[in-house]
Short mmCIF file of C-alpha atoms in Angstrom, two decimals:
data_model
loop_
_atom_site.label_atom_id
_atom_site.label_comp_id
_atom_site.label_asym_id
_atom_site.label_seq_id
_atom_site.Cartn_x
_atom_site.Cartn_y
_atom_site.Cartn_z
CA MET A 1 75.11 100.40 8.65
CA CYS A 2 76.96 97.86 10.35
CA SER A 3 79.70 96.22 10.16
CA LEU A 4 80.35 92.64 11.46
CA GLU A 5 84.68 91.83 12.06
CA LYS A 6 85.42 88.87 13.95
CA ARG A 7 88.60 88.65 16.73
CA GLY A 8 89.56 85.33 17.87
CA ASN A 9 86.43 83.61 18.70
CA LEU A 10 84.58 87.19 19.21
CA PHE A 11 81.99 88.79 17.06
CA ILE A 12 82.32 92.64 17.03
CA LEU A 13 78.68 94.04 14.80
CA THR A 14 79.29 97.80 14.76
CA LEU A 15 76.73 100.40 13.93
CA THR A 16 78.96 102.26 12.23
CA GLY A 17 78.37 106.37 10.83
CA SER A 18 77.65 108.86 13.17
CA ASP A 19 74.11 109.20 12.39
CA GLU A 20 71.36 108.31 14.62
CA HIS A 21 71.50 104.92 14.01
CA ARG A 22 67.65 105.14 14.05
CA LEU A 23 65.60 101.51 13.52
CA ASN A 24 65.03 101.63 10.51
CA PRO A 25 64.17 98.84 7.99
CA THR A 26 67.24 99.53 6.16
CA LEU A 27 69.30 99.20 9.30
CA LEU A 28 67.18 96.68 11.14
CA ASP A 29 68.09 93.72 8.22
CA ALA A 30 71.31 94.67 8.13
CA ILE A 31 71.83 93.65 11.41
CA LYS A 32 69.81 90.77 11.18
CA SER A 33 71.86 89.52 8.19
CA ALA A 34 75.36 89.96 10.63
CA LEU A 35 73.44 87.80 13.47
CA HIS A 36 72.52 85.19 10.75
CA ARG A 37 76.22 85.26 10.00
CA VAL A 38 76.82 85.21 13.77
CA ARG A 39 74.79 82.64 14.52
CA SER A 40 76.75 80.39 10.83
CA GLU A 41 80.04 81.18 11.67
CA ALA A 42 79.98 80.74 15.75
CA THR A 43 82.19 77.54 16.72
CA ALA A 44 81.83 75.69 20.24
CA SER A 45 82.73 78.60 22.17
CA SER A 46 82.55 82.38 20.70
CA ALA A 47 80.65 85.75 21.91
CA LEU A 48 79.41 88.65 20.22
CA ILE A 49 79.80 92.07 21.29
CA THR A 50 77.67 95.23 19.88
CA THR A 51 78.47 98.09 19.84
CA ALA A 52 78.29 101.67 17.84
CA HIS A 53 80.14 104.48 16.71
CA GLY A 54 79.31 108.49 17.26
CA LYS A 55 77.23 110.06 19.59
CA PHE A 56 74.29 107.70 19.71
CA PHE A 57 74.16 103.34 20.07
CA SER A 58 70.85 103.74 18.98
CA ASN A 59 67.70 107.01 19.17
CA GLY A 60 65.27 104.28 18.52
CA LEU A 61 62.76 103.75 15.53
CA ASP A 62 62.84 105.80 13.00
CA LEU A 63 59.86 108.06 12.96
CA ASP A 64 60.46 109.95 10.39
CA TRP A 65 61.08 107.58 7.63
CA ALA A 66 57.35 106.08 9.70
CA LYS A 67 55.96 110.07 9.21
CA SER A 68 56.74 110.13 5.01
CA GLY A 69 54.65 107.01 4.64
CA ASP A 70 51.17 108.28 3.15
CA PRO A 71 48.35 108.95 4.20
CA GLU A 72 49.32 106.32 7.85
CA ILE A 73 51.88 105.74 9.22
CA ASN A 74 50.71 102.90 11.80
CA PRO A 75 52.26 100.54 9.22
CA ARG A 76 55.80 102.02 8.29
CA ILE A 77 55.62 101.63 12.42
CA GLN A 78 54.77 98.08 12.29
CA LEU A 79 57.02 97.19 9.50
CA MET A 80 59.95 98.59 12.46
CA GLY A 81 58.19 97.08 15.31
CA PHE A 82 58.12 93.79 13.66
CA LYS A 83 61.47 93.64 12.00
CA LEU A 84 63.16 94.04 15.62
CA ARG A 85 60.88 91.61 17.23
CA SER A 86 62.36 89.10 15.50
CA ILE A 87 66.29 90.76 15.79
CA VAL A 88 65.51 90.44 19.72
CA LYS A 89 64.09 86.70 19.34
CA ASP A 90 67.15 85.98 17.31
CA LEU A 91 69.49 87.32 20.22
CA ILE A 92 67.66 85.14 22.49
CA SER A 93 67.86 82.41 20.66
CA LEU A 94 71.39 82.72 19.43
CA PRO A 95 73.73 79.81 20.60
CA LEU A 96 76.27 82.40 22.42
CA PRO A 97 77.27 84.89 24.75
CA THR A 98 75.80 88.63 24.11
CA ILE A 99 76.95 91.62 25.21
CA ALA A 100 76.02 95.12 24.30
CA ALA A 101 78.63 98.19 25.32
CA VAL A 102 76.84 101.37 25.12
CA THR A 103 79.43 103.75 23.54
CA GLY A 104 76.15 106.44 23.59
CA HIS A 105 72.60 107.36 24.11
CA ALA A 106 69.83 104.01 23.78
CA SER A 107 67.03 105.49 23.62
CA ALA A 108 63.27 103.84 23.18
CA ALA A 109 63.29 101.07 20.80
CA GLY A 110 67.42 101.46 21.04
CA MET A 111 67.14 100.71 24.97
CA ILE A 112 65.19 97.39 23.89
CA PHE A 113 67.99 95.79 21.91
CA VAL A 114 70.63 96.76 24.20
CA VAL A 115 68.83 94.93 27.22
CA SER A 116 68.39 91.74 24.56
CA HIS A 117 71.74 91.09 25.36
CA ASP A 118 72.63 89.05 28.36
CA TYR A 119 75.40 91.57 29.42
CA VAL A 120 75.37 95.11 29.12
CA VAL A 121 78.71 97.30 29.28
CA MET A 122 78.52 101.07 29.35
CA ARG A 123 80.20 104.77 29.43
CA ARG A 124 80.01 106.29 32.04
CA ASP A 125 80.57 109.84 30.78
CA ARG A 126 78.42 110.14 27.87
CA GLY A 127 75.02 108.75 27.69
CA PHE A 128 71.01 108.06 28.54
CA LEU A 129 69.17 104.51 28.52
CA TYR A 130 66.23 105.97 28.63
CA MET A 131 62.09 104.21 27.68
CA SER A 132 61.29 108.35 26.19
CA GLU A 133 58.43 107.17 25.02
CA LEU A 134 56.05 108.43 27.75
CA ASP A 135 58.13 111.82 27.33
CA VAL A 136 56.91 111.91 23.79
CA ASP A 137 53.58 110.62 24.14
CA LEU A 138 53.68 107.28 22.56
CA PRO A 139 52.92 103.86 24.28
CA ILE A 140 54.86 100.89 24.46
CA PRO A 141 53.61 97.80 22.48
CA PRO A 142 53.27 94.69 25.13
CA TRP A 143 56.16 92.86 23.55
CA ALA A 144 58.58 95.96 24.56
CA THR A 145 57.74 96.52 27.95
CA ALA A 146 57.43 92.21 28.32
CA VAL A 147 61.38 93.00 27.30
CA ILE A 148 61.78 95.32 30.03
CA ARG A 149 60.60 92.98 32.53
CA ALA A 150 62.59 90.40 31.67
CA LYS A 151 65.56 92.08 32.17
CA VAL A 152 65.06 94.75 35.04
CA GLY A 153 64.07 93.33 38.45
CA PRO A 154 62.59 95.18 41.39
CA ALA A 155 59.32 96.86 40.86
CA ALA A 156 61.23 100.28 41.49
CA ALA A 157 63.24 100.20 39.10
CA LEU A 158 60.70 98.55 36.57
CA ARG A 159 58.66 102.58 37.81
CA ASP A 160 61.79 104.18 36.87
CA VAL A 161 62.28 103.14 33.93
CA LEU A 162 59.24 102.49 32.31
CA LEU A 163 56.67 104.79 34.76
CA ARG A 164 59.41 108.02 34.69
CA SER A 165 60.88 108.14 31.84
CA GLU A 166 64.43 108.01 34.23
CA LYS A 167 67.06 108.84 31.81
CA LEU A 168 69.76 106.20 33.48
CA THR A 169 73.32 107.34 33.84
CA ALA A 170 75.90 104.10 34.21
CA ALA A 171 75.83 104.31 36.92
CA GLU A 172 72.37 104.88 38.07
CA ALA A 173 72.02 101.77 35.24
CA ALA A 174 74.93 99.87 36.92
CA LYS A 175 72.63 100.26 40.37
CA LEU A 176 69.38 99.46 38.65
CA GLY A 177 71.79 95.56 37.35
CA ILE A 178 70.86 96.58 34.31
CA VAL A 179 74.44 97.43 33.23
CA GLU A 180 77.49 95.23 34.09
CA SER A 181 79.71 98.16 34.32
CA ALA A 182 80.61 101.40 33.20
CA HIS A 183 83.92 102.64 32.04
CA ASP A 184 85.49 106.33 30.76
CA GLY A 185 84.97 106.51 26.85
CA ALA A 186 83.89 104.41 23.82
CA GLU A 187 87.54 102.43 23.25
CA GLU A 188 87.60 101.51 27.50
CA THR A 189 83.98 100.47 26.78
CA VAL A 190 84.43 98.83 23.71
CA ARG A 191 87.68 96.95 25.92
CA ALA A 192 85.78 96.22 28.31
CA ALA A 193 83.19 94.12 26.36
CA VAL A 194 85.45 92.98 24.74
CA ARG A 195 87.41 90.95 29.02
CA LEU A 196 84.33 90.37 29.93
CA GLY A 197 83.34 87.96 26.38
CA GLU A 198 86.66 86.42 26.43
CA GLU A 199 86.25 85.76 29.87
CA LEU A 200 83.20 84.46 29.14
CA LEU A 201 84.76 82.18 26.03
CA ARG A 202 86.65 81.06 28.57
CA ARG A 203 84.50 78.75 30.80
CA LYS A 204 84.43 76.52 27.40
CA TRP A 205 80.51 76.19 27.33
CA ASP A 206 77.99 74.51 24.57
CA GLY A 207 77.03 77.24 22.98
CA HIS A 208 73.56 75.60 21.64
CA VAL A 209 72.90 74.77 25.74
CA TYR A 210 74.14 78.38 26.43
CA GLY A 211 71.34 78.97 24.04
CA GLN A 212 68.58 76.71 24.78
CA ILE A 213 69.31 77.97 28.47
CA ARG A 214 69.04 81.59 27.72
CA MET A 215 65.10 80.13 25.72
CA GLU A 216 64.20 78.69 28.68
CA MET A 217 65.47 81.44 31.55
CA PHE A 218 62.64 83.99 28.40
CA SER A 219 60.43 81.53 27.50
CA ASP A 220 57.31 83.72 28.63
CA LEU A 221 59.64 86.74 26.81
CA LEU A 222 59.31 84.77 23.77
CA ARG A 223 56.01 84.05 24.01
CA ALA A 224 55.03 88.19 23.93
CA LEU A 225 57.30 88.43 21.36
CA ASP A 226 54.70 86.67 19.34
CA PHE A 227 52.26 88.08 19.68
CA SER A 228 50.85 90.99 16.83
CA GLU A 229 52.53 93.99 16.92
CA ASN A 230 50.16 96.35 18.75
CA HIS A 231 48.43 99.38 17.32
CA VAL A 232 50.74 102.26 17.94
CA ALA A 233 48.07 104.91 17.89
CA SER A 234 49.86 107.48 16.58
CA ARG A 235 50.25 110.72 18.39
CA LEU A 236 52.57 112.15 15.59
CA MET B 1 69.49 56.45 52.92
CA CYS B 2 67.22 59.17 54.92
CA SER B 3 66.18 59.00 57.78
CA LEU B 4 63.32 60.79 59.52
CA GLU B 5 63.05 62.28 63.57
CA LYS B 6 60.88 64.32 65.04
CA ARG B 7 62.37 66.92 67.53
CA GLY B 8 59.06 68.49 69.39
CA ASN B 9 56.64 69.34 65.97
CA LEU B 10 59.53 69.51 64.14
CA PHE B 11 60.10 67.19 61.47
CA ILE B 12 64.24 66.40 60.62
CA LEU B 13 64.47 64.57 57.23
CA THR B 14 68.50 63.62 56.87
CA LEU B 15 70.24 62.55 52.99
CA THR B 16 72.07 59.86 55.49
CA GLY B 17 75.90 58.56 54.32
CA SER B 18 79.11 60.68 53.20
CA ASP B 19 78.33 59.94 49.72
CA GLU B 20 76.28 62.23 47.13
CA HIS B 21 72.93 61.88 48.04
CA ARG B 22 72.79 61.27 44.24
CA LEU B 23 68.99 61.54 43.64
CA ASN B 24 68.58 57.92 41.91
CA PRO B 25 65.39 56.25 42.13
CA THR B 26 65.78 54.95 45.43
CA LEU B 27 66.81 57.78 47.19
CA LEU B 28 64.43 59.39 45.54
CA ASP B 29 61.52 57.06 46.75
CA ALA B 30 62.87 57.41 49.72
CA ILE B 31 62.71 61.33 50.83
CA GLN B 32 59.06 61.07 48.70
CA TYR B 33 58.40 58.27 51.25
CA ALA B 34 59.50 60.21 54.14
CA ILE B 35 58.01 63.14 53.59
CA HIS B 36 54.27 61.20 52.77
CA ARG B 37 55.10 60.16 56.45
CA VAL B 38 55.81 63.89 57.84
CA ARG B 39 52.40 65.14 55.83
CA SER B 40 50.42 61.93 58.31
CA GLU B 41 52.05 62.94 60.68
CA SER B 42 52.14 66.60 60.92
CA SER B 43 50.18 68.48 63.49
CA ALA B 44 48.95 71.80 63.87
CA SER B 45 52.06 73.87 63.99
CA SER B 46 54.64 71.58 62.70
CA ALA B 47 57.79 72.33 60.42
CA LEU B 48 60.23 70.48 58.28
CA ILE B 49 64.04 70.35 57.90
CA THR B 50 65.53 68.69 55.10
CA THR B 51 69.71 68.21 55.74
CA ALA B 52 72.19 65.69 54.67
CA HIS B 53 75.40 64.17 56.15
CA GLY B 54 79.14 65.18 54.71
CA LYS B 55 80.22 66.78 51.95
CA PHE B 56 77.42 67.24 49.49
CA PHE B 57 73.88 67.83 50.10
CA SER B 58 73.07 66.53 46.85
CA ASN B 59 74.98 66.83 43.87
CA GLY B 60 72.07 65.88 41.30
CA TYR B 61 71.31 62.46 39.20
CA ASP B 62 72.97 60.09 39.86
CA LEU B 63 73.60 59.92 36.09
CA ASP B 64 76.68 56.88 36.37
CA TRP B 65 72.97 55.16 37.37
CA ALA B 66 71.59 56.47 33.87
CA LYS B 67 74.53 55.63 31.86
CA SER B 68 74.50 52.21 33.42
CA GLY B 69 71.40 50.86 31.41
CA GLY B 70 72.36 51.06 27.62
CA PRO B 71 72.64 53.17 25.57
CA ASP B 72 69.80 54.86 26.03
CA THR B 73 69.58 57.07 28.61
CA LYS B 74 66.53 59.38 28.42
CA PRO B 75 64.30 56.80 30.50
CA ARG B 76 66.34 56.38 33.22
CA LEU B 77 67.11 59.83 32.86
CA GLN B 78 63.21 60.96 32.50
CA LEU B 79 62.88 58.18 35.99
CA MET B 80 64.64 60.71 38.01
CA ALA B 81 63.35 63.47 36.52
CA SER B 82 59.75 62.66 36.82
CA LYS B 83 60.15 61.07 40.65
CA LEU B 84 61.72 64.23 41.31
CA ARG B 85 58.96 66.69 39.58
CA SER B 86 56.88 64.56 41.81
CA LEU B 87 58.69 65.50 44.90
CA VAL B 88 59.33 69.19 44.62
CA LYS B 89 54.80 68.89 43.85
CA ASP B 90 54.93 67.91 47.20
CA LEU B 91 57.06 69.92 49.13
CA ILE B 92 54.82 72.45 47.44
CA SER B 93 51.53 71.20 48.53
CA LEU B 94 53.01 70.49 52.08
CA PRO B 95 51.34 72.12 54.95
CA LEU B 96 53.87 72.54 57.05
CA PRO B 97 56.53 75.54 56.50
CA THR B 98 59.68 73.74 55.11
CA ILE B 99 63.51 74.57 55.47
CA ALA B 100 66.84 73.47 53.51
CA ALA B 101 69.40 73.42 56.30
CA VAL B 102 72.29 73.28 53.59
CA THR B 103 75.44 71.24 54.87
CA GLY B 104 77.39 70.95 51.78
CA HIS B 105 77.27 71.19 47.93
CA ALA B 106 74.40 70.80 46.15
CA SER B 107 74.63 70.89 42.52
CA ALA B 108 72.10 70.76 39.41
CA GLY B 109 68.86 67.92 40.55
CA GLY B 110 70.00 68.96 44.44
CA MET B 111 70.23 72.45 44.70
CA ILE B 112 66.32 72.65 42.89
CA LEU B 113 65.40 69.95 46.30
CA ALA B 114 67.58 72.41 48.13
CA VAL B 115 64.85 75.59 47.01
CA SER B 116 62.12 73.76 46.69
CA HIS B 117 62.35 74.26 50.36
CA ASP B 118 60.70 77.70 51.56
CA TYR B 119 63.75 78.84 53.66
CA VAL B 120 67.11 78.08 53.21
CA VAL B 121 70.02 77.95 55.61
CA MET B 122 73.30 77.42 54.62
CA ARG B 123 77.56 76.46 55.52
CA ARG B 124 79.07 79.31 55.66
CA ASP B 125 82.82 77.51 55.00
CA ARG B 126 82.04 75.16 52.67
CA GLY B 127 79.56 73.99 49.86
CA PHE B 128 77.71 75.87 46.48
CA LEU B 129 74.85 75.67 44.77
CA TYR B 130 75.37 75.27 41.34
CA MET B 131 73.81 74.55 38.60
CA SER B 132 76.00 73.10 37.00
CA GLU B 133 74.26 72.19 33.49
CA LEU B 134 75.90 74.79 31.65
CA ASP B 135 79.59 73.99 32.71
CA ILE B 136 78.98 70.40 31.84
CA GLY B 137 77.68 70.48 28.45
CA LEU B 138 74.21 68.65 29.09
CA PRO B 139 70.35 71.55 28.92
CA ILE B 140 68.85 72.24 31.83
CA PRO B 141 64.82 71.28 31.75
CA ALA B 142 62.53 73.87 31.47
CA TRP B 143 61.56 72.85 34.84
CA PHE B 144 64.23 73.34 36.62
CA THR B 145 64.76 76.93 34.94
CA ALA B 146 60.88 77.14 36.56
CA VAL B 147 61.63 76.58 40.04
CA ILE B 148 64.72 78.92 40.02
CA GLY B 149 62.59 81.42 38.67
CA ALA B 150 60.05 81.37 41.02
CA LYS B 151 62.43 81.22 43.87
CA ILE B 152 64.62 83.69 42.77
CA GLY B 153 63.74 87.31 41.40
CA SER B 154 66.55 89.30 40.42
CA PRO B 155 67.35 89.43 36.65
CA VAL B 156 71.04 89.25 37.29
CA ALA B 157 71.23 86.75 39.54
CA ARG B 158 69.83 84.38 37.36
CA ARG B 159 71.15 85.05 34.53
CA SER B 160 74.18 84.59 37.14
CA VAL B 161 72.84 80.85 38.62
CA LEU B 162 71.54 79.93 34.56
CA LEU B 163 74.02 81.26 32.09
CA ARG B 164 76.31 82.05 34.15
CA SER B 165 76.86 78.57 35.60
CA ALA B 166 77.77 80.50 39.21
CA LYS B 167 78.85 78.92 42.04
CA LEU B 168 76.51 79.97 44.86
CA ALA B 169 78.88 80.00 48.00
CA ALA B 170 76.59 81.00 50.93
CA ASP B 171 77.54 84.85 51.64
CA ALA B 172 76.47 85.13 48.46
CA ALA B 173 73.64 83.34 47.68
CA ALA B 174 72.29 84.89 50.71
CA LYS B 175 73.26 88.54 49.35
CA TRP B 176 70.94 87.44 46.01
CA GLY B 177 67.64 86.85 48.65
CA ILE B 178 68.25 82.24 47.73
CA VAL B 179 69.86 81.98 51.51
CA GLU B 180 68.10 83.12 54.07
CA SER B 181 71.46 83.42 56.62
CA ALA B 182 75.19 81.16 56.32
CA HIS B 183 77.37 79.75 58.98
CA ASP B 184 79.38 78.51 60.46
CA GLY B 185 79.97 74.19 60.24
CA ALA B 186 77.12 72.55 59.68
CA GLU B 187 75.87 71.62 63.24
CA GLU B 188 75.29 75.29 63.35
CA THR B 189 72.93 75.44 60.32
CA VAL B 190 71.18 73.12 61.57
CA ARG B 191 70.85 74.36 64.64
CA ALA B 192 69.87 77.68 62.90
CA ALA B 193 67.13 75.82 61.02
CA VAL B 194 66.01 73.97 64.18
CA ARG B 195 65.48 78.57 65.51
CA LEU B 196 63.85 79.18 62.41
CA GLY B 197 61.82 76.41 62.12
CA GLU B 198 60.72 76.85 65.85
CA GLU B 199 60.00 80.19 65.74
CA LEU B 200 57.54 79.20 62.30
CA VAL B 201 55.83 76.53 64.68
CA GLY B 202 55.42 79.58 67.34
CA ARG B 203 53.27 80.99 64.45
CA LYS B 204 50.41 78.38 65.17
CA TRP B 205 49.77 79.10 61.40
CA ASP B 206 46.45 76.20 60.12
CA GLY B 207 50.09 74.60 57.72
CA HIS B 208 46.75 73.74 55.90
CA VAL B 209 46.00 77.63 55.25
CA TYR B 210 49.97 77.16 54.48
CA GLY B 211 50.19 74.92 51.81
CA GLN B 212 46.90 76.41 50.09
CA ILE B 213 48.62 80.08 50.51
CA ARG B 214 52.44 78.72 48.52
CA MET B 215 50.70 76.63 46.43
CA GLU B 216 48.91 79.23 44.49
CA MET B 217 52.28 81.41 45.05
CA PHE B 218 53.96 79.02 42.81
CA SER B 219 50.93 78.14 40.93
CA ASP B 220 53.08 78.40 37.56
CA LEU B 221 55.77 76.69 38.32
CA LEU B 222 53.33 74.05 39.45
CA ARG B 223 51.63 73.93 35.91
CA ALA B 224 55.33 73.78 35.06
CA LEU B 225 56.11 70.84 36.68
CA ASP B 226 53.07 69.16 34.88
CA PHE B 227 54.79 69.92 31.64
CA ASP B 228 56.14 66.31 30.30
CA GLU B 229 60.54 66.10 30.96
CA THR B 230 62.13 67.52 28.49
CA VAL B 231 65.42 65.66 28.63
CA GLY B 232 68.66 66.18 26.77
CA ASP B 233 70.53 64.97 24.76
CA SER B 234 71.50 61.97 26.09
CA LYS B 235 74.72 61.80 23.90
CA LEU B 236 76.12 64.50 25.96
CA LEU B 237 76.34 62.62 29.28
CA ASN B 238 78.85 60.31 28.29
CA ASN B 239 81.39 63.02 28.03
CA VAL B 240 79.89 64.60 31.31
CA ALA B 241 82.18 64.27 35.29
CA SER B 242 81.13 66.07 38.19
CA ARG B 243 82.97 69.39 38.40
CA LEU B 244 83.16 69.16 41.91
#
């Protein structure tokens, strides 16, 4: 489901397989476990790159799995939401810079996962960032809106992402400041992530200071992530 | 250490001397005393310009002074922090517009002091705004982050300043909206500050209304300034050297 490799001081977490990388409890647990290993194995100066195989980075929560739980789907949605919130908190407290190399579509919870990284590099020729909820009649939990608010600045951009369900290409996302740079093809995107990672490593920052600064920057977001999972009314 | 002069309705507070204007208790007290005089002496329509002589606007806390008081640097750091927080609160409540004319490097606490003014004009050909803490391995106190957050809107810009320890020259800072305008040379920078000050004074605002509006704008920040100092591990200070 996900693999973790080390290249020098760079950790590369890959969502493997050519499926939609739906964030079900199994994948969420695998990602969390990989992040714990990164935290344990990180040296003074490390960086994390998260990427994915195939057409999708992640198409969001596993709604099929949620629907297959009789009779209520909400407990399953809440379980996935809880696990994703925990991962976002891990990413905010991680004592090293984080880079998402978006090589395919990232929608809804998948987009939340992406923008929870410090930097996003993205494939130009394929893939959208997309808060799909409005298009599929699902409310967005307050904590997820808080993530987007913390990462997307201008009011117009926030509106386009949340209230217009825009499908953002890499170029559009770069203009909104969500994405650092756009690249042709998956491999070039990952290479760009590696280059950025190496550039950040050269600054020789103390990872714990870095993590502490990031936690202060996002202290409001951390508070929002602590609230109980909001009841997502099922329209499914 | 600092001088206060009046030019018409403009108060000009200058950090004097060609040193780094490190924010030790003596300088912080002098600045705060000057600000208190401004508050007393300001007429209906006034403005404050803060500037500095030499290569530095301010290079932050006086870490040498903190280290010279024995192995535990925390009390001295907390003292400087407490005084700087008090000064920032004064600037937020001051019943007149404030302009920082940044004519040299402003790093860490020095950058916090600069951006705690309503407007910043800056010298283009020399000087950086720089939150140096990440580069020198020091944690940033929560209230510093709150000041930066209150003054820098874009998440990308905040990341640049806080998580990438960017050295921002005037033109880059202007692009991010941190600085109003960039000017060639120290004298032109101060002149630009005077022009801006005169423009604001010309609006004939009631200073007390101005100050009250500013306090509401920054009400979250004022709350953050009331919290206890989160001072970083003082052991880290021993390896700290200025990168400028």
